[in-house]
Coordinates of C-alpha atoms and ligand atoms in Angstrom, one line a residue:
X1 CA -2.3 32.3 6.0
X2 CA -5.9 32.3 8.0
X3 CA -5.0 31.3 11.8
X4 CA -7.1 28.0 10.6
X5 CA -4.3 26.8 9.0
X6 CA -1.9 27.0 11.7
X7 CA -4.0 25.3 13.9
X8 CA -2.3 22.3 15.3
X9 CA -5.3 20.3 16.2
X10 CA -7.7 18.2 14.2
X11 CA -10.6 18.1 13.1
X12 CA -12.7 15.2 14.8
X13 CA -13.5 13.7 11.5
X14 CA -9.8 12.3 11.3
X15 CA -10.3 10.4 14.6
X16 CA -13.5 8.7 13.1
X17 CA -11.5 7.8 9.6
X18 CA -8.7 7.0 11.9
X19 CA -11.4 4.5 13.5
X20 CA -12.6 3.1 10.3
X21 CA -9.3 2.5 9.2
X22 CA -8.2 0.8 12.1
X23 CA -11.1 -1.7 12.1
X24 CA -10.9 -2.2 8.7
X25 CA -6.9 -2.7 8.7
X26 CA -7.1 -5.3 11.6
X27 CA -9.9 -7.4 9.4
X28 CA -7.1 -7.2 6.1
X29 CA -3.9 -8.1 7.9
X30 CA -5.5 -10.2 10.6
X31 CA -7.0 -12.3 7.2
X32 CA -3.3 -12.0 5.8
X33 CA -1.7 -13.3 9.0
X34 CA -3.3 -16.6 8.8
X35 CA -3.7 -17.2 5.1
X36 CA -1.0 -19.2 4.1
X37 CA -0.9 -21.1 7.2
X38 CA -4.6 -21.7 6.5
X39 CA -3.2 -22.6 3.0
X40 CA -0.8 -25.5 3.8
X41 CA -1.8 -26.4 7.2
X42 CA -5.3 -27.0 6.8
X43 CA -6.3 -27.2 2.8
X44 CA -2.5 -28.7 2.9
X45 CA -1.3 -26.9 -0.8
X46 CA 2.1 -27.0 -1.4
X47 CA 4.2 -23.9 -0.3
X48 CA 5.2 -23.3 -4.0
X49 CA 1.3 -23.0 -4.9
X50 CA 0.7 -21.3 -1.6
X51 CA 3.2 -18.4 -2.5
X52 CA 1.6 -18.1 -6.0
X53 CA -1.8 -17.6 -4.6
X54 CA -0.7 -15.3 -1.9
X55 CA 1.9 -13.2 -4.9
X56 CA -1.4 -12.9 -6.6
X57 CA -3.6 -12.0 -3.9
X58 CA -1.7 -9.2 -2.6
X59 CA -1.5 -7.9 -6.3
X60 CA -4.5 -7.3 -6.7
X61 CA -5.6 -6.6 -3.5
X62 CA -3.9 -2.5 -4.5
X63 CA -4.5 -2.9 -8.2
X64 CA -8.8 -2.9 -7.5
X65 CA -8.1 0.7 -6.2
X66 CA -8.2 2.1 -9.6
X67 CA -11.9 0.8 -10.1
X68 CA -12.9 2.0 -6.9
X69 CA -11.4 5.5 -6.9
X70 CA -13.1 6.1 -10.8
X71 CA -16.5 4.4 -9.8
X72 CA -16.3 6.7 -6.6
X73 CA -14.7 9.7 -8.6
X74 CA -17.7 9.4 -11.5
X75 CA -20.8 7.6 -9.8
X76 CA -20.7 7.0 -6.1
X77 CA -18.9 9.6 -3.7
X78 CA -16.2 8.2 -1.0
X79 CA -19.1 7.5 1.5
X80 CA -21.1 5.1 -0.6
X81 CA -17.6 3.3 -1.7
X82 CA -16.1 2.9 0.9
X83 CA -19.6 1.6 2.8
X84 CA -20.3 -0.9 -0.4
X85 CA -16.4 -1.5 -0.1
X86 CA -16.3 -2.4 3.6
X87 CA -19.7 -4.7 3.1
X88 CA -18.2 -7.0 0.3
X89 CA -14.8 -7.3 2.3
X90 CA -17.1 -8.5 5.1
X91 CA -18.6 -10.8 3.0
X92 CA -15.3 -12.0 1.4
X93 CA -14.4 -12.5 5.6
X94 CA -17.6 -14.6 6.0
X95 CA -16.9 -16.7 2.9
X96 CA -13.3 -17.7 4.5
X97 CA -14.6 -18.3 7.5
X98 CA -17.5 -20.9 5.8
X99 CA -14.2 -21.6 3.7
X100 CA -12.2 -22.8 7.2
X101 CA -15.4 -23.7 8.9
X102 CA -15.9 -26.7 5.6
X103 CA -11.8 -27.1 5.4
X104 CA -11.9 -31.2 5.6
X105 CA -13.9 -30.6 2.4
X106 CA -11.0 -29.5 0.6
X107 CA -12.9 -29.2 -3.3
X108 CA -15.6 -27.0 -1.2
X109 CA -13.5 -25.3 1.1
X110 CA -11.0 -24.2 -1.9
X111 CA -14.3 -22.9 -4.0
X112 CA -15.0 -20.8 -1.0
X113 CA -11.3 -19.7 -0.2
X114 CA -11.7 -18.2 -3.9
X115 CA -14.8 -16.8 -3.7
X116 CA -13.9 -15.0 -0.3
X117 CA -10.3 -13.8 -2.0
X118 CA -12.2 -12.4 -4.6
X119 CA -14.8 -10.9 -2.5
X120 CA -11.1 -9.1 -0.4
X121 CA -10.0 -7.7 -3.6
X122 CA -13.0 -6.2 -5.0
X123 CA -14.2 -4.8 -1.5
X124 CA -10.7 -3.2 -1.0
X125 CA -10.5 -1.3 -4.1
X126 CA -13.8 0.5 -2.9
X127 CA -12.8 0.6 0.8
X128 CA -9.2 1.4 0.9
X129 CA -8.3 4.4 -2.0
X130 CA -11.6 6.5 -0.9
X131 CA -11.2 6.6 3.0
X132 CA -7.5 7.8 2.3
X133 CA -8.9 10.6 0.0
X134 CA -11.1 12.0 2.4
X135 CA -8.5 12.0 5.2
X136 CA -7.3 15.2 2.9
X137 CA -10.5 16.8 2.3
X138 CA -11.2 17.0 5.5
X139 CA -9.0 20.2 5.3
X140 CA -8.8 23.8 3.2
X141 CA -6.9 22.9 -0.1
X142 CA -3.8 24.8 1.2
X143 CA -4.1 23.7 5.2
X144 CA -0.3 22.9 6.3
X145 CA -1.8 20.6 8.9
X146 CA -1.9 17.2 5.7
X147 CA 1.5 16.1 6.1
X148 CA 0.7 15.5 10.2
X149 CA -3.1 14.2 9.4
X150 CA -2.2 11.9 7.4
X151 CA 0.5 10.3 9.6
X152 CA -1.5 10.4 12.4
X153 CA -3.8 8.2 10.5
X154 CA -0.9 5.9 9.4
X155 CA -1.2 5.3 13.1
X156 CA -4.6 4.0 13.0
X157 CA -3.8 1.8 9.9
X158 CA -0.9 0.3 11.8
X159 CA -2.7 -0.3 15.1
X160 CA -5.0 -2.3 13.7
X161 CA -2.2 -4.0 11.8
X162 CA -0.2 -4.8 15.0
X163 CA -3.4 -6.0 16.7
X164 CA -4.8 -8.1 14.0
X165 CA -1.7 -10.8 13.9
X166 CA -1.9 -11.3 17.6
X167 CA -5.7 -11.9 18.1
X168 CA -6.2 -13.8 15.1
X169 CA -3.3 -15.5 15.7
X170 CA -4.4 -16.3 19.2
X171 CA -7.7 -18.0 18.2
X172 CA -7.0 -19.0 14.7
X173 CA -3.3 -20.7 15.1
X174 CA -3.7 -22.8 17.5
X175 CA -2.2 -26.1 16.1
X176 CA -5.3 -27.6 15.8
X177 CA -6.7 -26.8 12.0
X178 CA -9.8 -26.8 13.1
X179 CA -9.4 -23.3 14.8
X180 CA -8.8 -21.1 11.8
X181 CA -12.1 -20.3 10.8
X182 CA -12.0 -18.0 14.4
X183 CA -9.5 -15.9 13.5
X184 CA -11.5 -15.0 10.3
X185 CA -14.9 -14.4 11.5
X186 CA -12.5 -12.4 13.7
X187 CA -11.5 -10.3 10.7
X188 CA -15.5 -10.2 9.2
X189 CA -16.3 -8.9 12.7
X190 CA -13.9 -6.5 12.6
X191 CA -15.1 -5.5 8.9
X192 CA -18.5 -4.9 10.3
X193 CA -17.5 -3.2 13.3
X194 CA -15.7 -0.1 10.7
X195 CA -18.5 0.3 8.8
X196 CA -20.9 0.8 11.7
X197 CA -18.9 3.2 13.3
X198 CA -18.3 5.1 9.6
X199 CA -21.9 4.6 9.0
X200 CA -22.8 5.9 12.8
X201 CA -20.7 9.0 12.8
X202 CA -20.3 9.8 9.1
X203 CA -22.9 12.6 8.6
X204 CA -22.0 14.5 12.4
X205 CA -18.2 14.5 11.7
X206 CA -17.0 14.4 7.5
X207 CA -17.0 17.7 6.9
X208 CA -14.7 20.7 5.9
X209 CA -13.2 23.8 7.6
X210 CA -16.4 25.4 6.3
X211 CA -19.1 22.5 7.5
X212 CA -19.8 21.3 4.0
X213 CA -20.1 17.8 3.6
X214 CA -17.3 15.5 2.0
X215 CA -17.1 12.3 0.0
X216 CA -21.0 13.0 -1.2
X217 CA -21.3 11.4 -5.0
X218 CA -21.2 13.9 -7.7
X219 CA -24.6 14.3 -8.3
X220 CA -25.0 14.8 -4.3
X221 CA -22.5 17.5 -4.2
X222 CA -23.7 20.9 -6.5
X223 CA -19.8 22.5 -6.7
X224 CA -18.4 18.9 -8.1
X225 CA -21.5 18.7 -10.0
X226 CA -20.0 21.3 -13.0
X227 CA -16.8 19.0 -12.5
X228 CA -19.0 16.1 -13.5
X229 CA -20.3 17.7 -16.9
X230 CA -17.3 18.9 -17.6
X231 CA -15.5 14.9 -17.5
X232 CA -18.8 13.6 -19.3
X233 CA -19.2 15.9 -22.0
X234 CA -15.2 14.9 -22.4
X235 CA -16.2 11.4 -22.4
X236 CA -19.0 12.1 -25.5
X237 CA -16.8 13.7 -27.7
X238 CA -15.0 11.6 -30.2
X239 CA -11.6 12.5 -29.3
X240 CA -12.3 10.9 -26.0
X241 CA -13.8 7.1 -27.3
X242 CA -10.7 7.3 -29.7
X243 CA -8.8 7.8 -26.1
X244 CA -10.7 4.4 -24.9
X245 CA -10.5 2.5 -27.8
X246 CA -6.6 2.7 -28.3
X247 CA -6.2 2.7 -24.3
X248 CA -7.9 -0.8 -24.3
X249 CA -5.7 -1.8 -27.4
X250 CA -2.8 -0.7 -25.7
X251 CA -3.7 -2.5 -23.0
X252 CA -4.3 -6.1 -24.6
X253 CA -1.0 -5.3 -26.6
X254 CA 1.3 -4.9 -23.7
X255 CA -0.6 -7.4 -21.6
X256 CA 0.5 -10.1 -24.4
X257 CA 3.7 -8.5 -24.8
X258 CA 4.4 -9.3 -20.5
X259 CA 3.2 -13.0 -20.6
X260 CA 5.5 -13.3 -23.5
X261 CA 8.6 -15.0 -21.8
X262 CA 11.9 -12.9 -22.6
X263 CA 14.1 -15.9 -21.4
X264 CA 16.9 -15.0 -23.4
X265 CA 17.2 -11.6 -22.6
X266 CA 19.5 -11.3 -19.1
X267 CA 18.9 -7.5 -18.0
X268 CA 17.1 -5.9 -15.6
X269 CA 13.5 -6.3 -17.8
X270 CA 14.3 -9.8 -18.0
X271 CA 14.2 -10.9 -14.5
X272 CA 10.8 -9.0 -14.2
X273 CA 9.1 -10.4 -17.3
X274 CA 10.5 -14.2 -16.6
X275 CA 8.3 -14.0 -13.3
X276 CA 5.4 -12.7 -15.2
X277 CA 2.6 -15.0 -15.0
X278 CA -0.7 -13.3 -16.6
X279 CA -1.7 -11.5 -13.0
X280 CA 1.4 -9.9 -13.5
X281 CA 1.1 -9.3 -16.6
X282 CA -2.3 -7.4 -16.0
X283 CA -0.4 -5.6 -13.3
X284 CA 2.4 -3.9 -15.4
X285 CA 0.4 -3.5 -18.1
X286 CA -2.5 -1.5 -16.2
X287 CA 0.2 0.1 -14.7
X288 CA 1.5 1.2 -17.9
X289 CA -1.6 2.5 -19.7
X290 CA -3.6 3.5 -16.8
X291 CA -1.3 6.8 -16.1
X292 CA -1.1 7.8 -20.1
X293 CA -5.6 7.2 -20.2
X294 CA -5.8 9.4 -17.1
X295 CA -3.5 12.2 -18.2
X296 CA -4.7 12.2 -22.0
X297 CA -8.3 13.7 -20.7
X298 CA -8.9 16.6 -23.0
X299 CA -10.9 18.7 -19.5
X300 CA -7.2 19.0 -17.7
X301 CA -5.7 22.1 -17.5
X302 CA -2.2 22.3 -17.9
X303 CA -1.4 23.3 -14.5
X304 CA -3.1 19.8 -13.3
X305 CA -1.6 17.9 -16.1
X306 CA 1.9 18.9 -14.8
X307 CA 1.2 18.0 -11.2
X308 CA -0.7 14.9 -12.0
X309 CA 3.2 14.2 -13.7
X310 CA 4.8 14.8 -10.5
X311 CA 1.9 11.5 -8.6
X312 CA 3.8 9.7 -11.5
X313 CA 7.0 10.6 -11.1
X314 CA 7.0 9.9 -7.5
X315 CA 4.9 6.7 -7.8
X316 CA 7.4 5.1 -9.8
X317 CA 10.0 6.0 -7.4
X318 CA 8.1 4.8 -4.7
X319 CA 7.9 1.1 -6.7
X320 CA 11.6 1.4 -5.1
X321 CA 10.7 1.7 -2.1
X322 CA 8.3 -1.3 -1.9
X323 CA 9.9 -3.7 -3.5
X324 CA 12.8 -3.4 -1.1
X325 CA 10.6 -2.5 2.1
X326 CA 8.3 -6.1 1.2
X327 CA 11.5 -7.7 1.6
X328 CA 10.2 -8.1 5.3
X329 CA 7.2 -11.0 4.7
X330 CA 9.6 -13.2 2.7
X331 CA 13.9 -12.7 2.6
X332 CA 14.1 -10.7 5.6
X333 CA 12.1 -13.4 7.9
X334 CA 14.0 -16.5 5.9
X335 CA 16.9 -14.2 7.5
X336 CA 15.1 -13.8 11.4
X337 CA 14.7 -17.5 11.0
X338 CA 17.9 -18.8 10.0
X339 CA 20.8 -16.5 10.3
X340 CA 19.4 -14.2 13.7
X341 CA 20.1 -14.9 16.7
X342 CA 16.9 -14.6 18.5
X343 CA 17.4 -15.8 21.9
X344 CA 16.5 -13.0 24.9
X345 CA 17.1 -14.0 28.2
X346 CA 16.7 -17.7 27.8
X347 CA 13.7 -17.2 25.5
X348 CA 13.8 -17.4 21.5
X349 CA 11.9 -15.6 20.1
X350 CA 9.6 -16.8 17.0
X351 CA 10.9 -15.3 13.7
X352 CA 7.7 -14.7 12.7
X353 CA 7.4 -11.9 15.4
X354 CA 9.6 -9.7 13.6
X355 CA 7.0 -8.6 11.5
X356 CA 5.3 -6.8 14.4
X357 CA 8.2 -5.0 14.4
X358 CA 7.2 -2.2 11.6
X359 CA 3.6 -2.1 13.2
X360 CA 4.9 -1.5 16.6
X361 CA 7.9 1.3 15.6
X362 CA 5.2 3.1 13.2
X363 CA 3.0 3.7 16.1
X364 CA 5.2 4.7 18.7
X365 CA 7.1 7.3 16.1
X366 CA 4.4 8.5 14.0
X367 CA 3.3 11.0 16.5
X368 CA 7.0 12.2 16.7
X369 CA 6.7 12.3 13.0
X370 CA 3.7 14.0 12.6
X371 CA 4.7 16.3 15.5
X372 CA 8.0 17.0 13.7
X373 CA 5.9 18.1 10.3
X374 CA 4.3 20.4 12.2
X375 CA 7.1 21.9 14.1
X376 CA 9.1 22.4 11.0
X377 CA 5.6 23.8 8.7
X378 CA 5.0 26.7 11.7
X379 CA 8.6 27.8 10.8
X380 CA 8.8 27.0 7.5
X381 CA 11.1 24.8 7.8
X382 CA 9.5 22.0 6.5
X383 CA 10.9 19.9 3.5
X384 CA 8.7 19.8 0.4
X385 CA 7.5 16.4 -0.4
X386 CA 9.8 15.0 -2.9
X387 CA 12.5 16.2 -0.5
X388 CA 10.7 13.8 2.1
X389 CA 9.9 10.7 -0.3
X390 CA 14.0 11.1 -1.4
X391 CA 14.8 10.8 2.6
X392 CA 12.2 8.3 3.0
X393 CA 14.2 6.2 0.0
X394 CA 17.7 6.9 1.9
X395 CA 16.7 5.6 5.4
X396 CA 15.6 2.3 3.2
X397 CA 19.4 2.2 2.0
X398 CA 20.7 3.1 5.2
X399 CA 19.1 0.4 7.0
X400 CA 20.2 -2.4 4.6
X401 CA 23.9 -1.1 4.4
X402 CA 23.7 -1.8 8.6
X403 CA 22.5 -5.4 8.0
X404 CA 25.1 -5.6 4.7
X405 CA 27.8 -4.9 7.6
X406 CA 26.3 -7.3 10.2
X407 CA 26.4 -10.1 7.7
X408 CA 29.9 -8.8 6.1
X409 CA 32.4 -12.0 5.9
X410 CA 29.9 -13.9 8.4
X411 CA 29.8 -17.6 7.8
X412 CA 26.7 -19.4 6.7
X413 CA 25.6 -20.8 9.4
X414 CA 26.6 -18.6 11.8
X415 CA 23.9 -16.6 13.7
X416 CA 24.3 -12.8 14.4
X417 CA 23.1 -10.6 16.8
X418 CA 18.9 -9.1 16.8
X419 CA 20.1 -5.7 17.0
X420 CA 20.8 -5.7 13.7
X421 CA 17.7 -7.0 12.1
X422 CA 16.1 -4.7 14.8
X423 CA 18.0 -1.9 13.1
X424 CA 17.0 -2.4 10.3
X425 CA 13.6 -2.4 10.6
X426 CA 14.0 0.5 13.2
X427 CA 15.3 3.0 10.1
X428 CA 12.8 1.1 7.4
X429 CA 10.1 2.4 9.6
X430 CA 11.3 5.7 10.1
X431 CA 12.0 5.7 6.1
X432 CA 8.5 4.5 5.6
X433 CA 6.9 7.2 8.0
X434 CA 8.9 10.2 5.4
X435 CA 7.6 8.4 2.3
X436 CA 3.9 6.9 2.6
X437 CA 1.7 9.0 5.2
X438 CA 3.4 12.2 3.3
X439 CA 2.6 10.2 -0.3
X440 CA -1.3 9.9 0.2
X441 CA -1.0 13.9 1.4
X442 CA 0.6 14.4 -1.7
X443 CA -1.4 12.7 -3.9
X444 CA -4.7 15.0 -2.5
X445 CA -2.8 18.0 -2.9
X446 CA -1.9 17.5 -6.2
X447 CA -4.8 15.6 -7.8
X448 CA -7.6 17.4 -8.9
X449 CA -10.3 17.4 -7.0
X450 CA -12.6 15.2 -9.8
X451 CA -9.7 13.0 -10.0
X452 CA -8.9 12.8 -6.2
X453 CA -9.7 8.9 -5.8
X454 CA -9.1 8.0 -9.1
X455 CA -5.2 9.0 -8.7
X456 CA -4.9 7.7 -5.0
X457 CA -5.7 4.4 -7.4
X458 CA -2.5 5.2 -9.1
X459 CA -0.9 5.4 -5.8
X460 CA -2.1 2.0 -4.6
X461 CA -1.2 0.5 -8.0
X462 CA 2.6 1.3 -7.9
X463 CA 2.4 -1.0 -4.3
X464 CA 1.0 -3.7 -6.3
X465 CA 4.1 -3.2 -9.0
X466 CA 5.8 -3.4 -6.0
X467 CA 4.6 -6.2 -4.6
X468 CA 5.3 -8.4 -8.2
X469 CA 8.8 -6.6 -7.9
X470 CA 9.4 -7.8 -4.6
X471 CA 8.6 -11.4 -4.9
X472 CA 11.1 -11.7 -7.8
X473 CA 14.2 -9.8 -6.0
X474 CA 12.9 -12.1 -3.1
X475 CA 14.0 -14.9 -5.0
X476 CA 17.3 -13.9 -5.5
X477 CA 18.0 -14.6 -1.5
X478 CA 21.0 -17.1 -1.7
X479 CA 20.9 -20.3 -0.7
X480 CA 23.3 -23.5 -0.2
X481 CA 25.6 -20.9 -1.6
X482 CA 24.6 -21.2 -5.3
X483 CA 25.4 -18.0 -6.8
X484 CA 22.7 -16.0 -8.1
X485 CA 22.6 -13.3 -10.7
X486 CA 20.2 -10.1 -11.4
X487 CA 20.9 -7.5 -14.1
X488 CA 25.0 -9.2 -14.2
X489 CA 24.9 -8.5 -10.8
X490 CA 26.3 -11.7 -8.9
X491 CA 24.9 -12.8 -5.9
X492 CA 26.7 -15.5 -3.9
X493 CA 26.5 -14.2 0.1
X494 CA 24.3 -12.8 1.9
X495 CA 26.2 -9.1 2.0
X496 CA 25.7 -9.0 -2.1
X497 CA 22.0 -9.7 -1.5
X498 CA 21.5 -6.9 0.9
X499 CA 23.8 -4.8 -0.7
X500 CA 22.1 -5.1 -4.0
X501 CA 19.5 -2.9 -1.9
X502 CA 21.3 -0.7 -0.4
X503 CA 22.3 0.5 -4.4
X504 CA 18.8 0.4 -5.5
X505 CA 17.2 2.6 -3.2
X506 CA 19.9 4.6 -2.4
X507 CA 20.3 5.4 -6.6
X508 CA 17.0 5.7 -6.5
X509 CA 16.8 8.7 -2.9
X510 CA 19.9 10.8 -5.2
X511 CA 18.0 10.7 -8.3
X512 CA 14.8 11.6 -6.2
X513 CA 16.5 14.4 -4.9
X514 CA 18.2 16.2 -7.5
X515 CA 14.9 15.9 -9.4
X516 CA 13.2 17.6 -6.3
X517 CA 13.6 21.5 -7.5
X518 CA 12.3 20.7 -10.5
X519 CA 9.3 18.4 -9.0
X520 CA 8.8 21.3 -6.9
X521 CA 8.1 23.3 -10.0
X522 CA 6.0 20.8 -11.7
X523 CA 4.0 21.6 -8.8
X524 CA 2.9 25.0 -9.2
X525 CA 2.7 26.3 -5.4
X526 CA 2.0 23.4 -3.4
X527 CA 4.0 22.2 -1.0
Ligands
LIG601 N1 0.7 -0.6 6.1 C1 0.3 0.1 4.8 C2 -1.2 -0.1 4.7 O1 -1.7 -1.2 4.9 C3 1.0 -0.5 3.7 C4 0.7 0.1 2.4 C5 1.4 1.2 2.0 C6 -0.2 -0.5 1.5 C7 1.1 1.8 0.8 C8 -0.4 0.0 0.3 C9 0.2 1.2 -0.1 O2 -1.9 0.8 4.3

């Protein structure tokens, strides 16, 4: 190992991404903060329609990724991507801002809303998957120092995260409707604010160990450039049009198959696919075929076929993860609001504050985290990454089984105390810290390097899977005690609802883990 690689400082490139991703995080969530208030409080939609819109929304908003990360993989490099990226989410800013700015307008306004939504999810599929894979390449192939990068850079995403909800709430929420279309030229300004400084800093700072520049397009960069002929001359041959034409088949087929309504069928499938409106259709059916097109490519070696297996492996495992961690924007606050006591010395807190929570723990233990990695890596010590998603998954479980016993035999409408929810989101964080900074390292450590963004794609679309799953187990919260059931499952309390997630992701950290040695394998040498 070169002393390089034990080198426990950065490189200053990771602070300017870390920059970048801060900016552009505070435009996203300060947007997503105020949207559905915007929604019913202004345009005054219904909260059922709202919901639908906002389900949607945050769909697509990680299944885009795949089109930016193979545009940017083929075509355009990170740097162009992620600049065309950050531009369009600006403009998709703007357009909400003109949006609120029109919002007594309501036929105009709405045309605008969509416009600007659009605008969000197009941008972030160039923005968000390529400045992630160039976090990685900022380092030698082999550097130990990943793991710890990449949660250090978690940090930045969640600063801005934790910032963007307070400004934009403080200009934009005001009670007066009027006020909303601040908080998202708040968010455009912040758009435009990450792509200066990438823009500004880019050519002094993005560049490896060895001073060659990264995220240049193909045709820019002379090693990728064989890559490139390699992938195109696999696209010319017949073998790989007959790969296209029955991935697009498969894809129509299954996308029918999804908006198909298996009403009759009470199993696990069936409480998915009776949610399934034709987004998420298109969501579990990309999600589907997407993986098989990649992995079918004739140029793969077999070595990076099996570890392009382990991304999937891990990413459906992670769909786990999500699903119960999302909990947080819709169950978990209906819980804050109605069942929590929130009162602190005289004051109550709002429920909605809650969800500052997770910002707020992720950046005050991420450099304990990342700190940890690298203690651990100088003495080898450290876990391999499946070993760290599997934890990730078990501090999920842990921290629902602490709320299942808060709740235990509690009455209705009897509130208990904020330590528990506070708990909860206290071990989710630290659950959350072992399984997605260490996901996007693993995901550039495994992927080939032609495939680098294309796969972080993948990545991003198992969070939209996620998302879909989330809003159905959401639904599933129980109320006027009417007992509801999932999978045979009954769910009449509160304790069944939360336990129902202590089983899934803690079936889902064993299974994890036992496959580890063998994920381990599949991964020929890395770490
Ligand atoms: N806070 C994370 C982010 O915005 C949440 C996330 C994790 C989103 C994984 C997508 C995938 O990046």
């Amino acid at each position: 190992m070169s002393s390089n690689e034990m080198k426990l400082s950065h490189p200053k490139g990771l602070y300017l991404l870390f920059i970048t991703e801060m900016w552009e995080r505070f435009s996203y969530y300060g947007m997503r903060a105020l949207f559905m208030l915007y929604i019913t409080k202004a345009l005054l939609f219904d909260k059922g329609f709202a919901a639908q819109i906002y389900g949607n929304y945050t769909g697509l908003v990680y299944l885009t990724p795949l089109l930016g990360g193979y545009i940017a993989d083929r075509y355009w490099g990170n740097r162009r991507s992620i600049f065309w990226g950050g531009i369009v989410m600006a403009i998709g800013q703007f357009l909400m801002f003109a949006s609120a700015l029109n919002y007594q307008d309501v036929e105009l306004a709405k045309y605008l809303m969509f416009c600007g939504l659009g605008s969000l999810i197009l941008g972030n599929g160039f923005f968000k998957p390529n400045i992630s894979t160039m976090v990685g390449h900022l380092y030698a192939p082999t550097d130990k120092r990943k793991d710890s990068a990449f949660t250090i850079f978690y940090m930045g995403i969640n600063l801005g995260a934790g910032l963007a909800p307070l400004w934009c709430g403080f200009v934009g929420d005001t009670g007066n409707p009027a006020d909303f279309k601040w908080g998202f030229l708040s968010a455009g300004v912040g758009m435009l604010v990450a792509v200066f400084i990438f823009e500004l800093f880019k050519n002094k700072y993005l560049c490896t160990p060895e001073g060659k520049q990264i995220g240049l397009s193909p045709m820019e960069d002379l090693t990728h450039h064989s890559h490139t002929l390699d992938v195109d001359d696999s696209l010319k041959n017949p073998n790989s049009k007959k790969r296209l034409v029955w991935s697009l088949g498969g894809l129509v087929a299954l996308f029918f198959l999804f908006s198909f309504n298996f009403n009759s069928l009470n199993t696990v499938g069936a409480a998915i696919f009776e949610g399934a409106d034709w987004i998420g259709s298109a969501i579990f059916a990309v999600s589907i075929i997407m993986p098989v097109f990649i992995v079918a490519d004739k140029s793969l070696t077999k070595i990076e076929r099996s570890r392009i297996f382990v991304i999937y492996i891990i990413a459906f495992f992670v769909i786990f993860f999500w699903a119960a961690f999302e909990q947080a924007g819709a169950s978990l606050t209906f819980f804050a609001d109605e069942q929590t006591d929130r009162r602190i010395f005289g004051w109550e807190m709002p429920a909605s504050s809650f969800q500052s929570f997770n910002a707020i723990f992720v950046v005050t233990l991420a450099p304990i985290f990342a700190a940890l990695w690298s203690f651990l890596g100088k003495r080898g010590m450290e876990p391999s990454s499946p070993v760290k998603q599997s934890l990730g998954l078990f501090l999920l479980s842990v921290g629902y089984l602490v709320i299942a016993i808060g709740v235990h035999g509690v009455d209705a409408n009897v509130k208990v105390s904020i330590l528990w929810i506070t708990s909860l989101y206290l071990l989710h964080t630290m659950g959350e810290l072992c399984l997605s900074p260490i996901g996007l390292s693993m995901v550039n450590k495994l992927a080939p390097i032609r495939f680098a963004s294309l796969l972080m794609g993948v990545w991003y679309m198992s969070n939209a899977a996620a998302n879909k799953f989330a809003g159905t187990l959401s639904g599933l919260y129980p109320e006027n005690g009417v007992a509801k059931s999932f999978a045979g499952y009954q769910i009449a309390t509160l304790y069944d609802f939360f336990m129902l997630f202590v089983v899934m992701s803690g079936v889902a950290a064993v299974i994890l883990y036992f496959l580890s040695k063998k994920l381990e394998k599949l991964m020929n040498g890395i770490k």
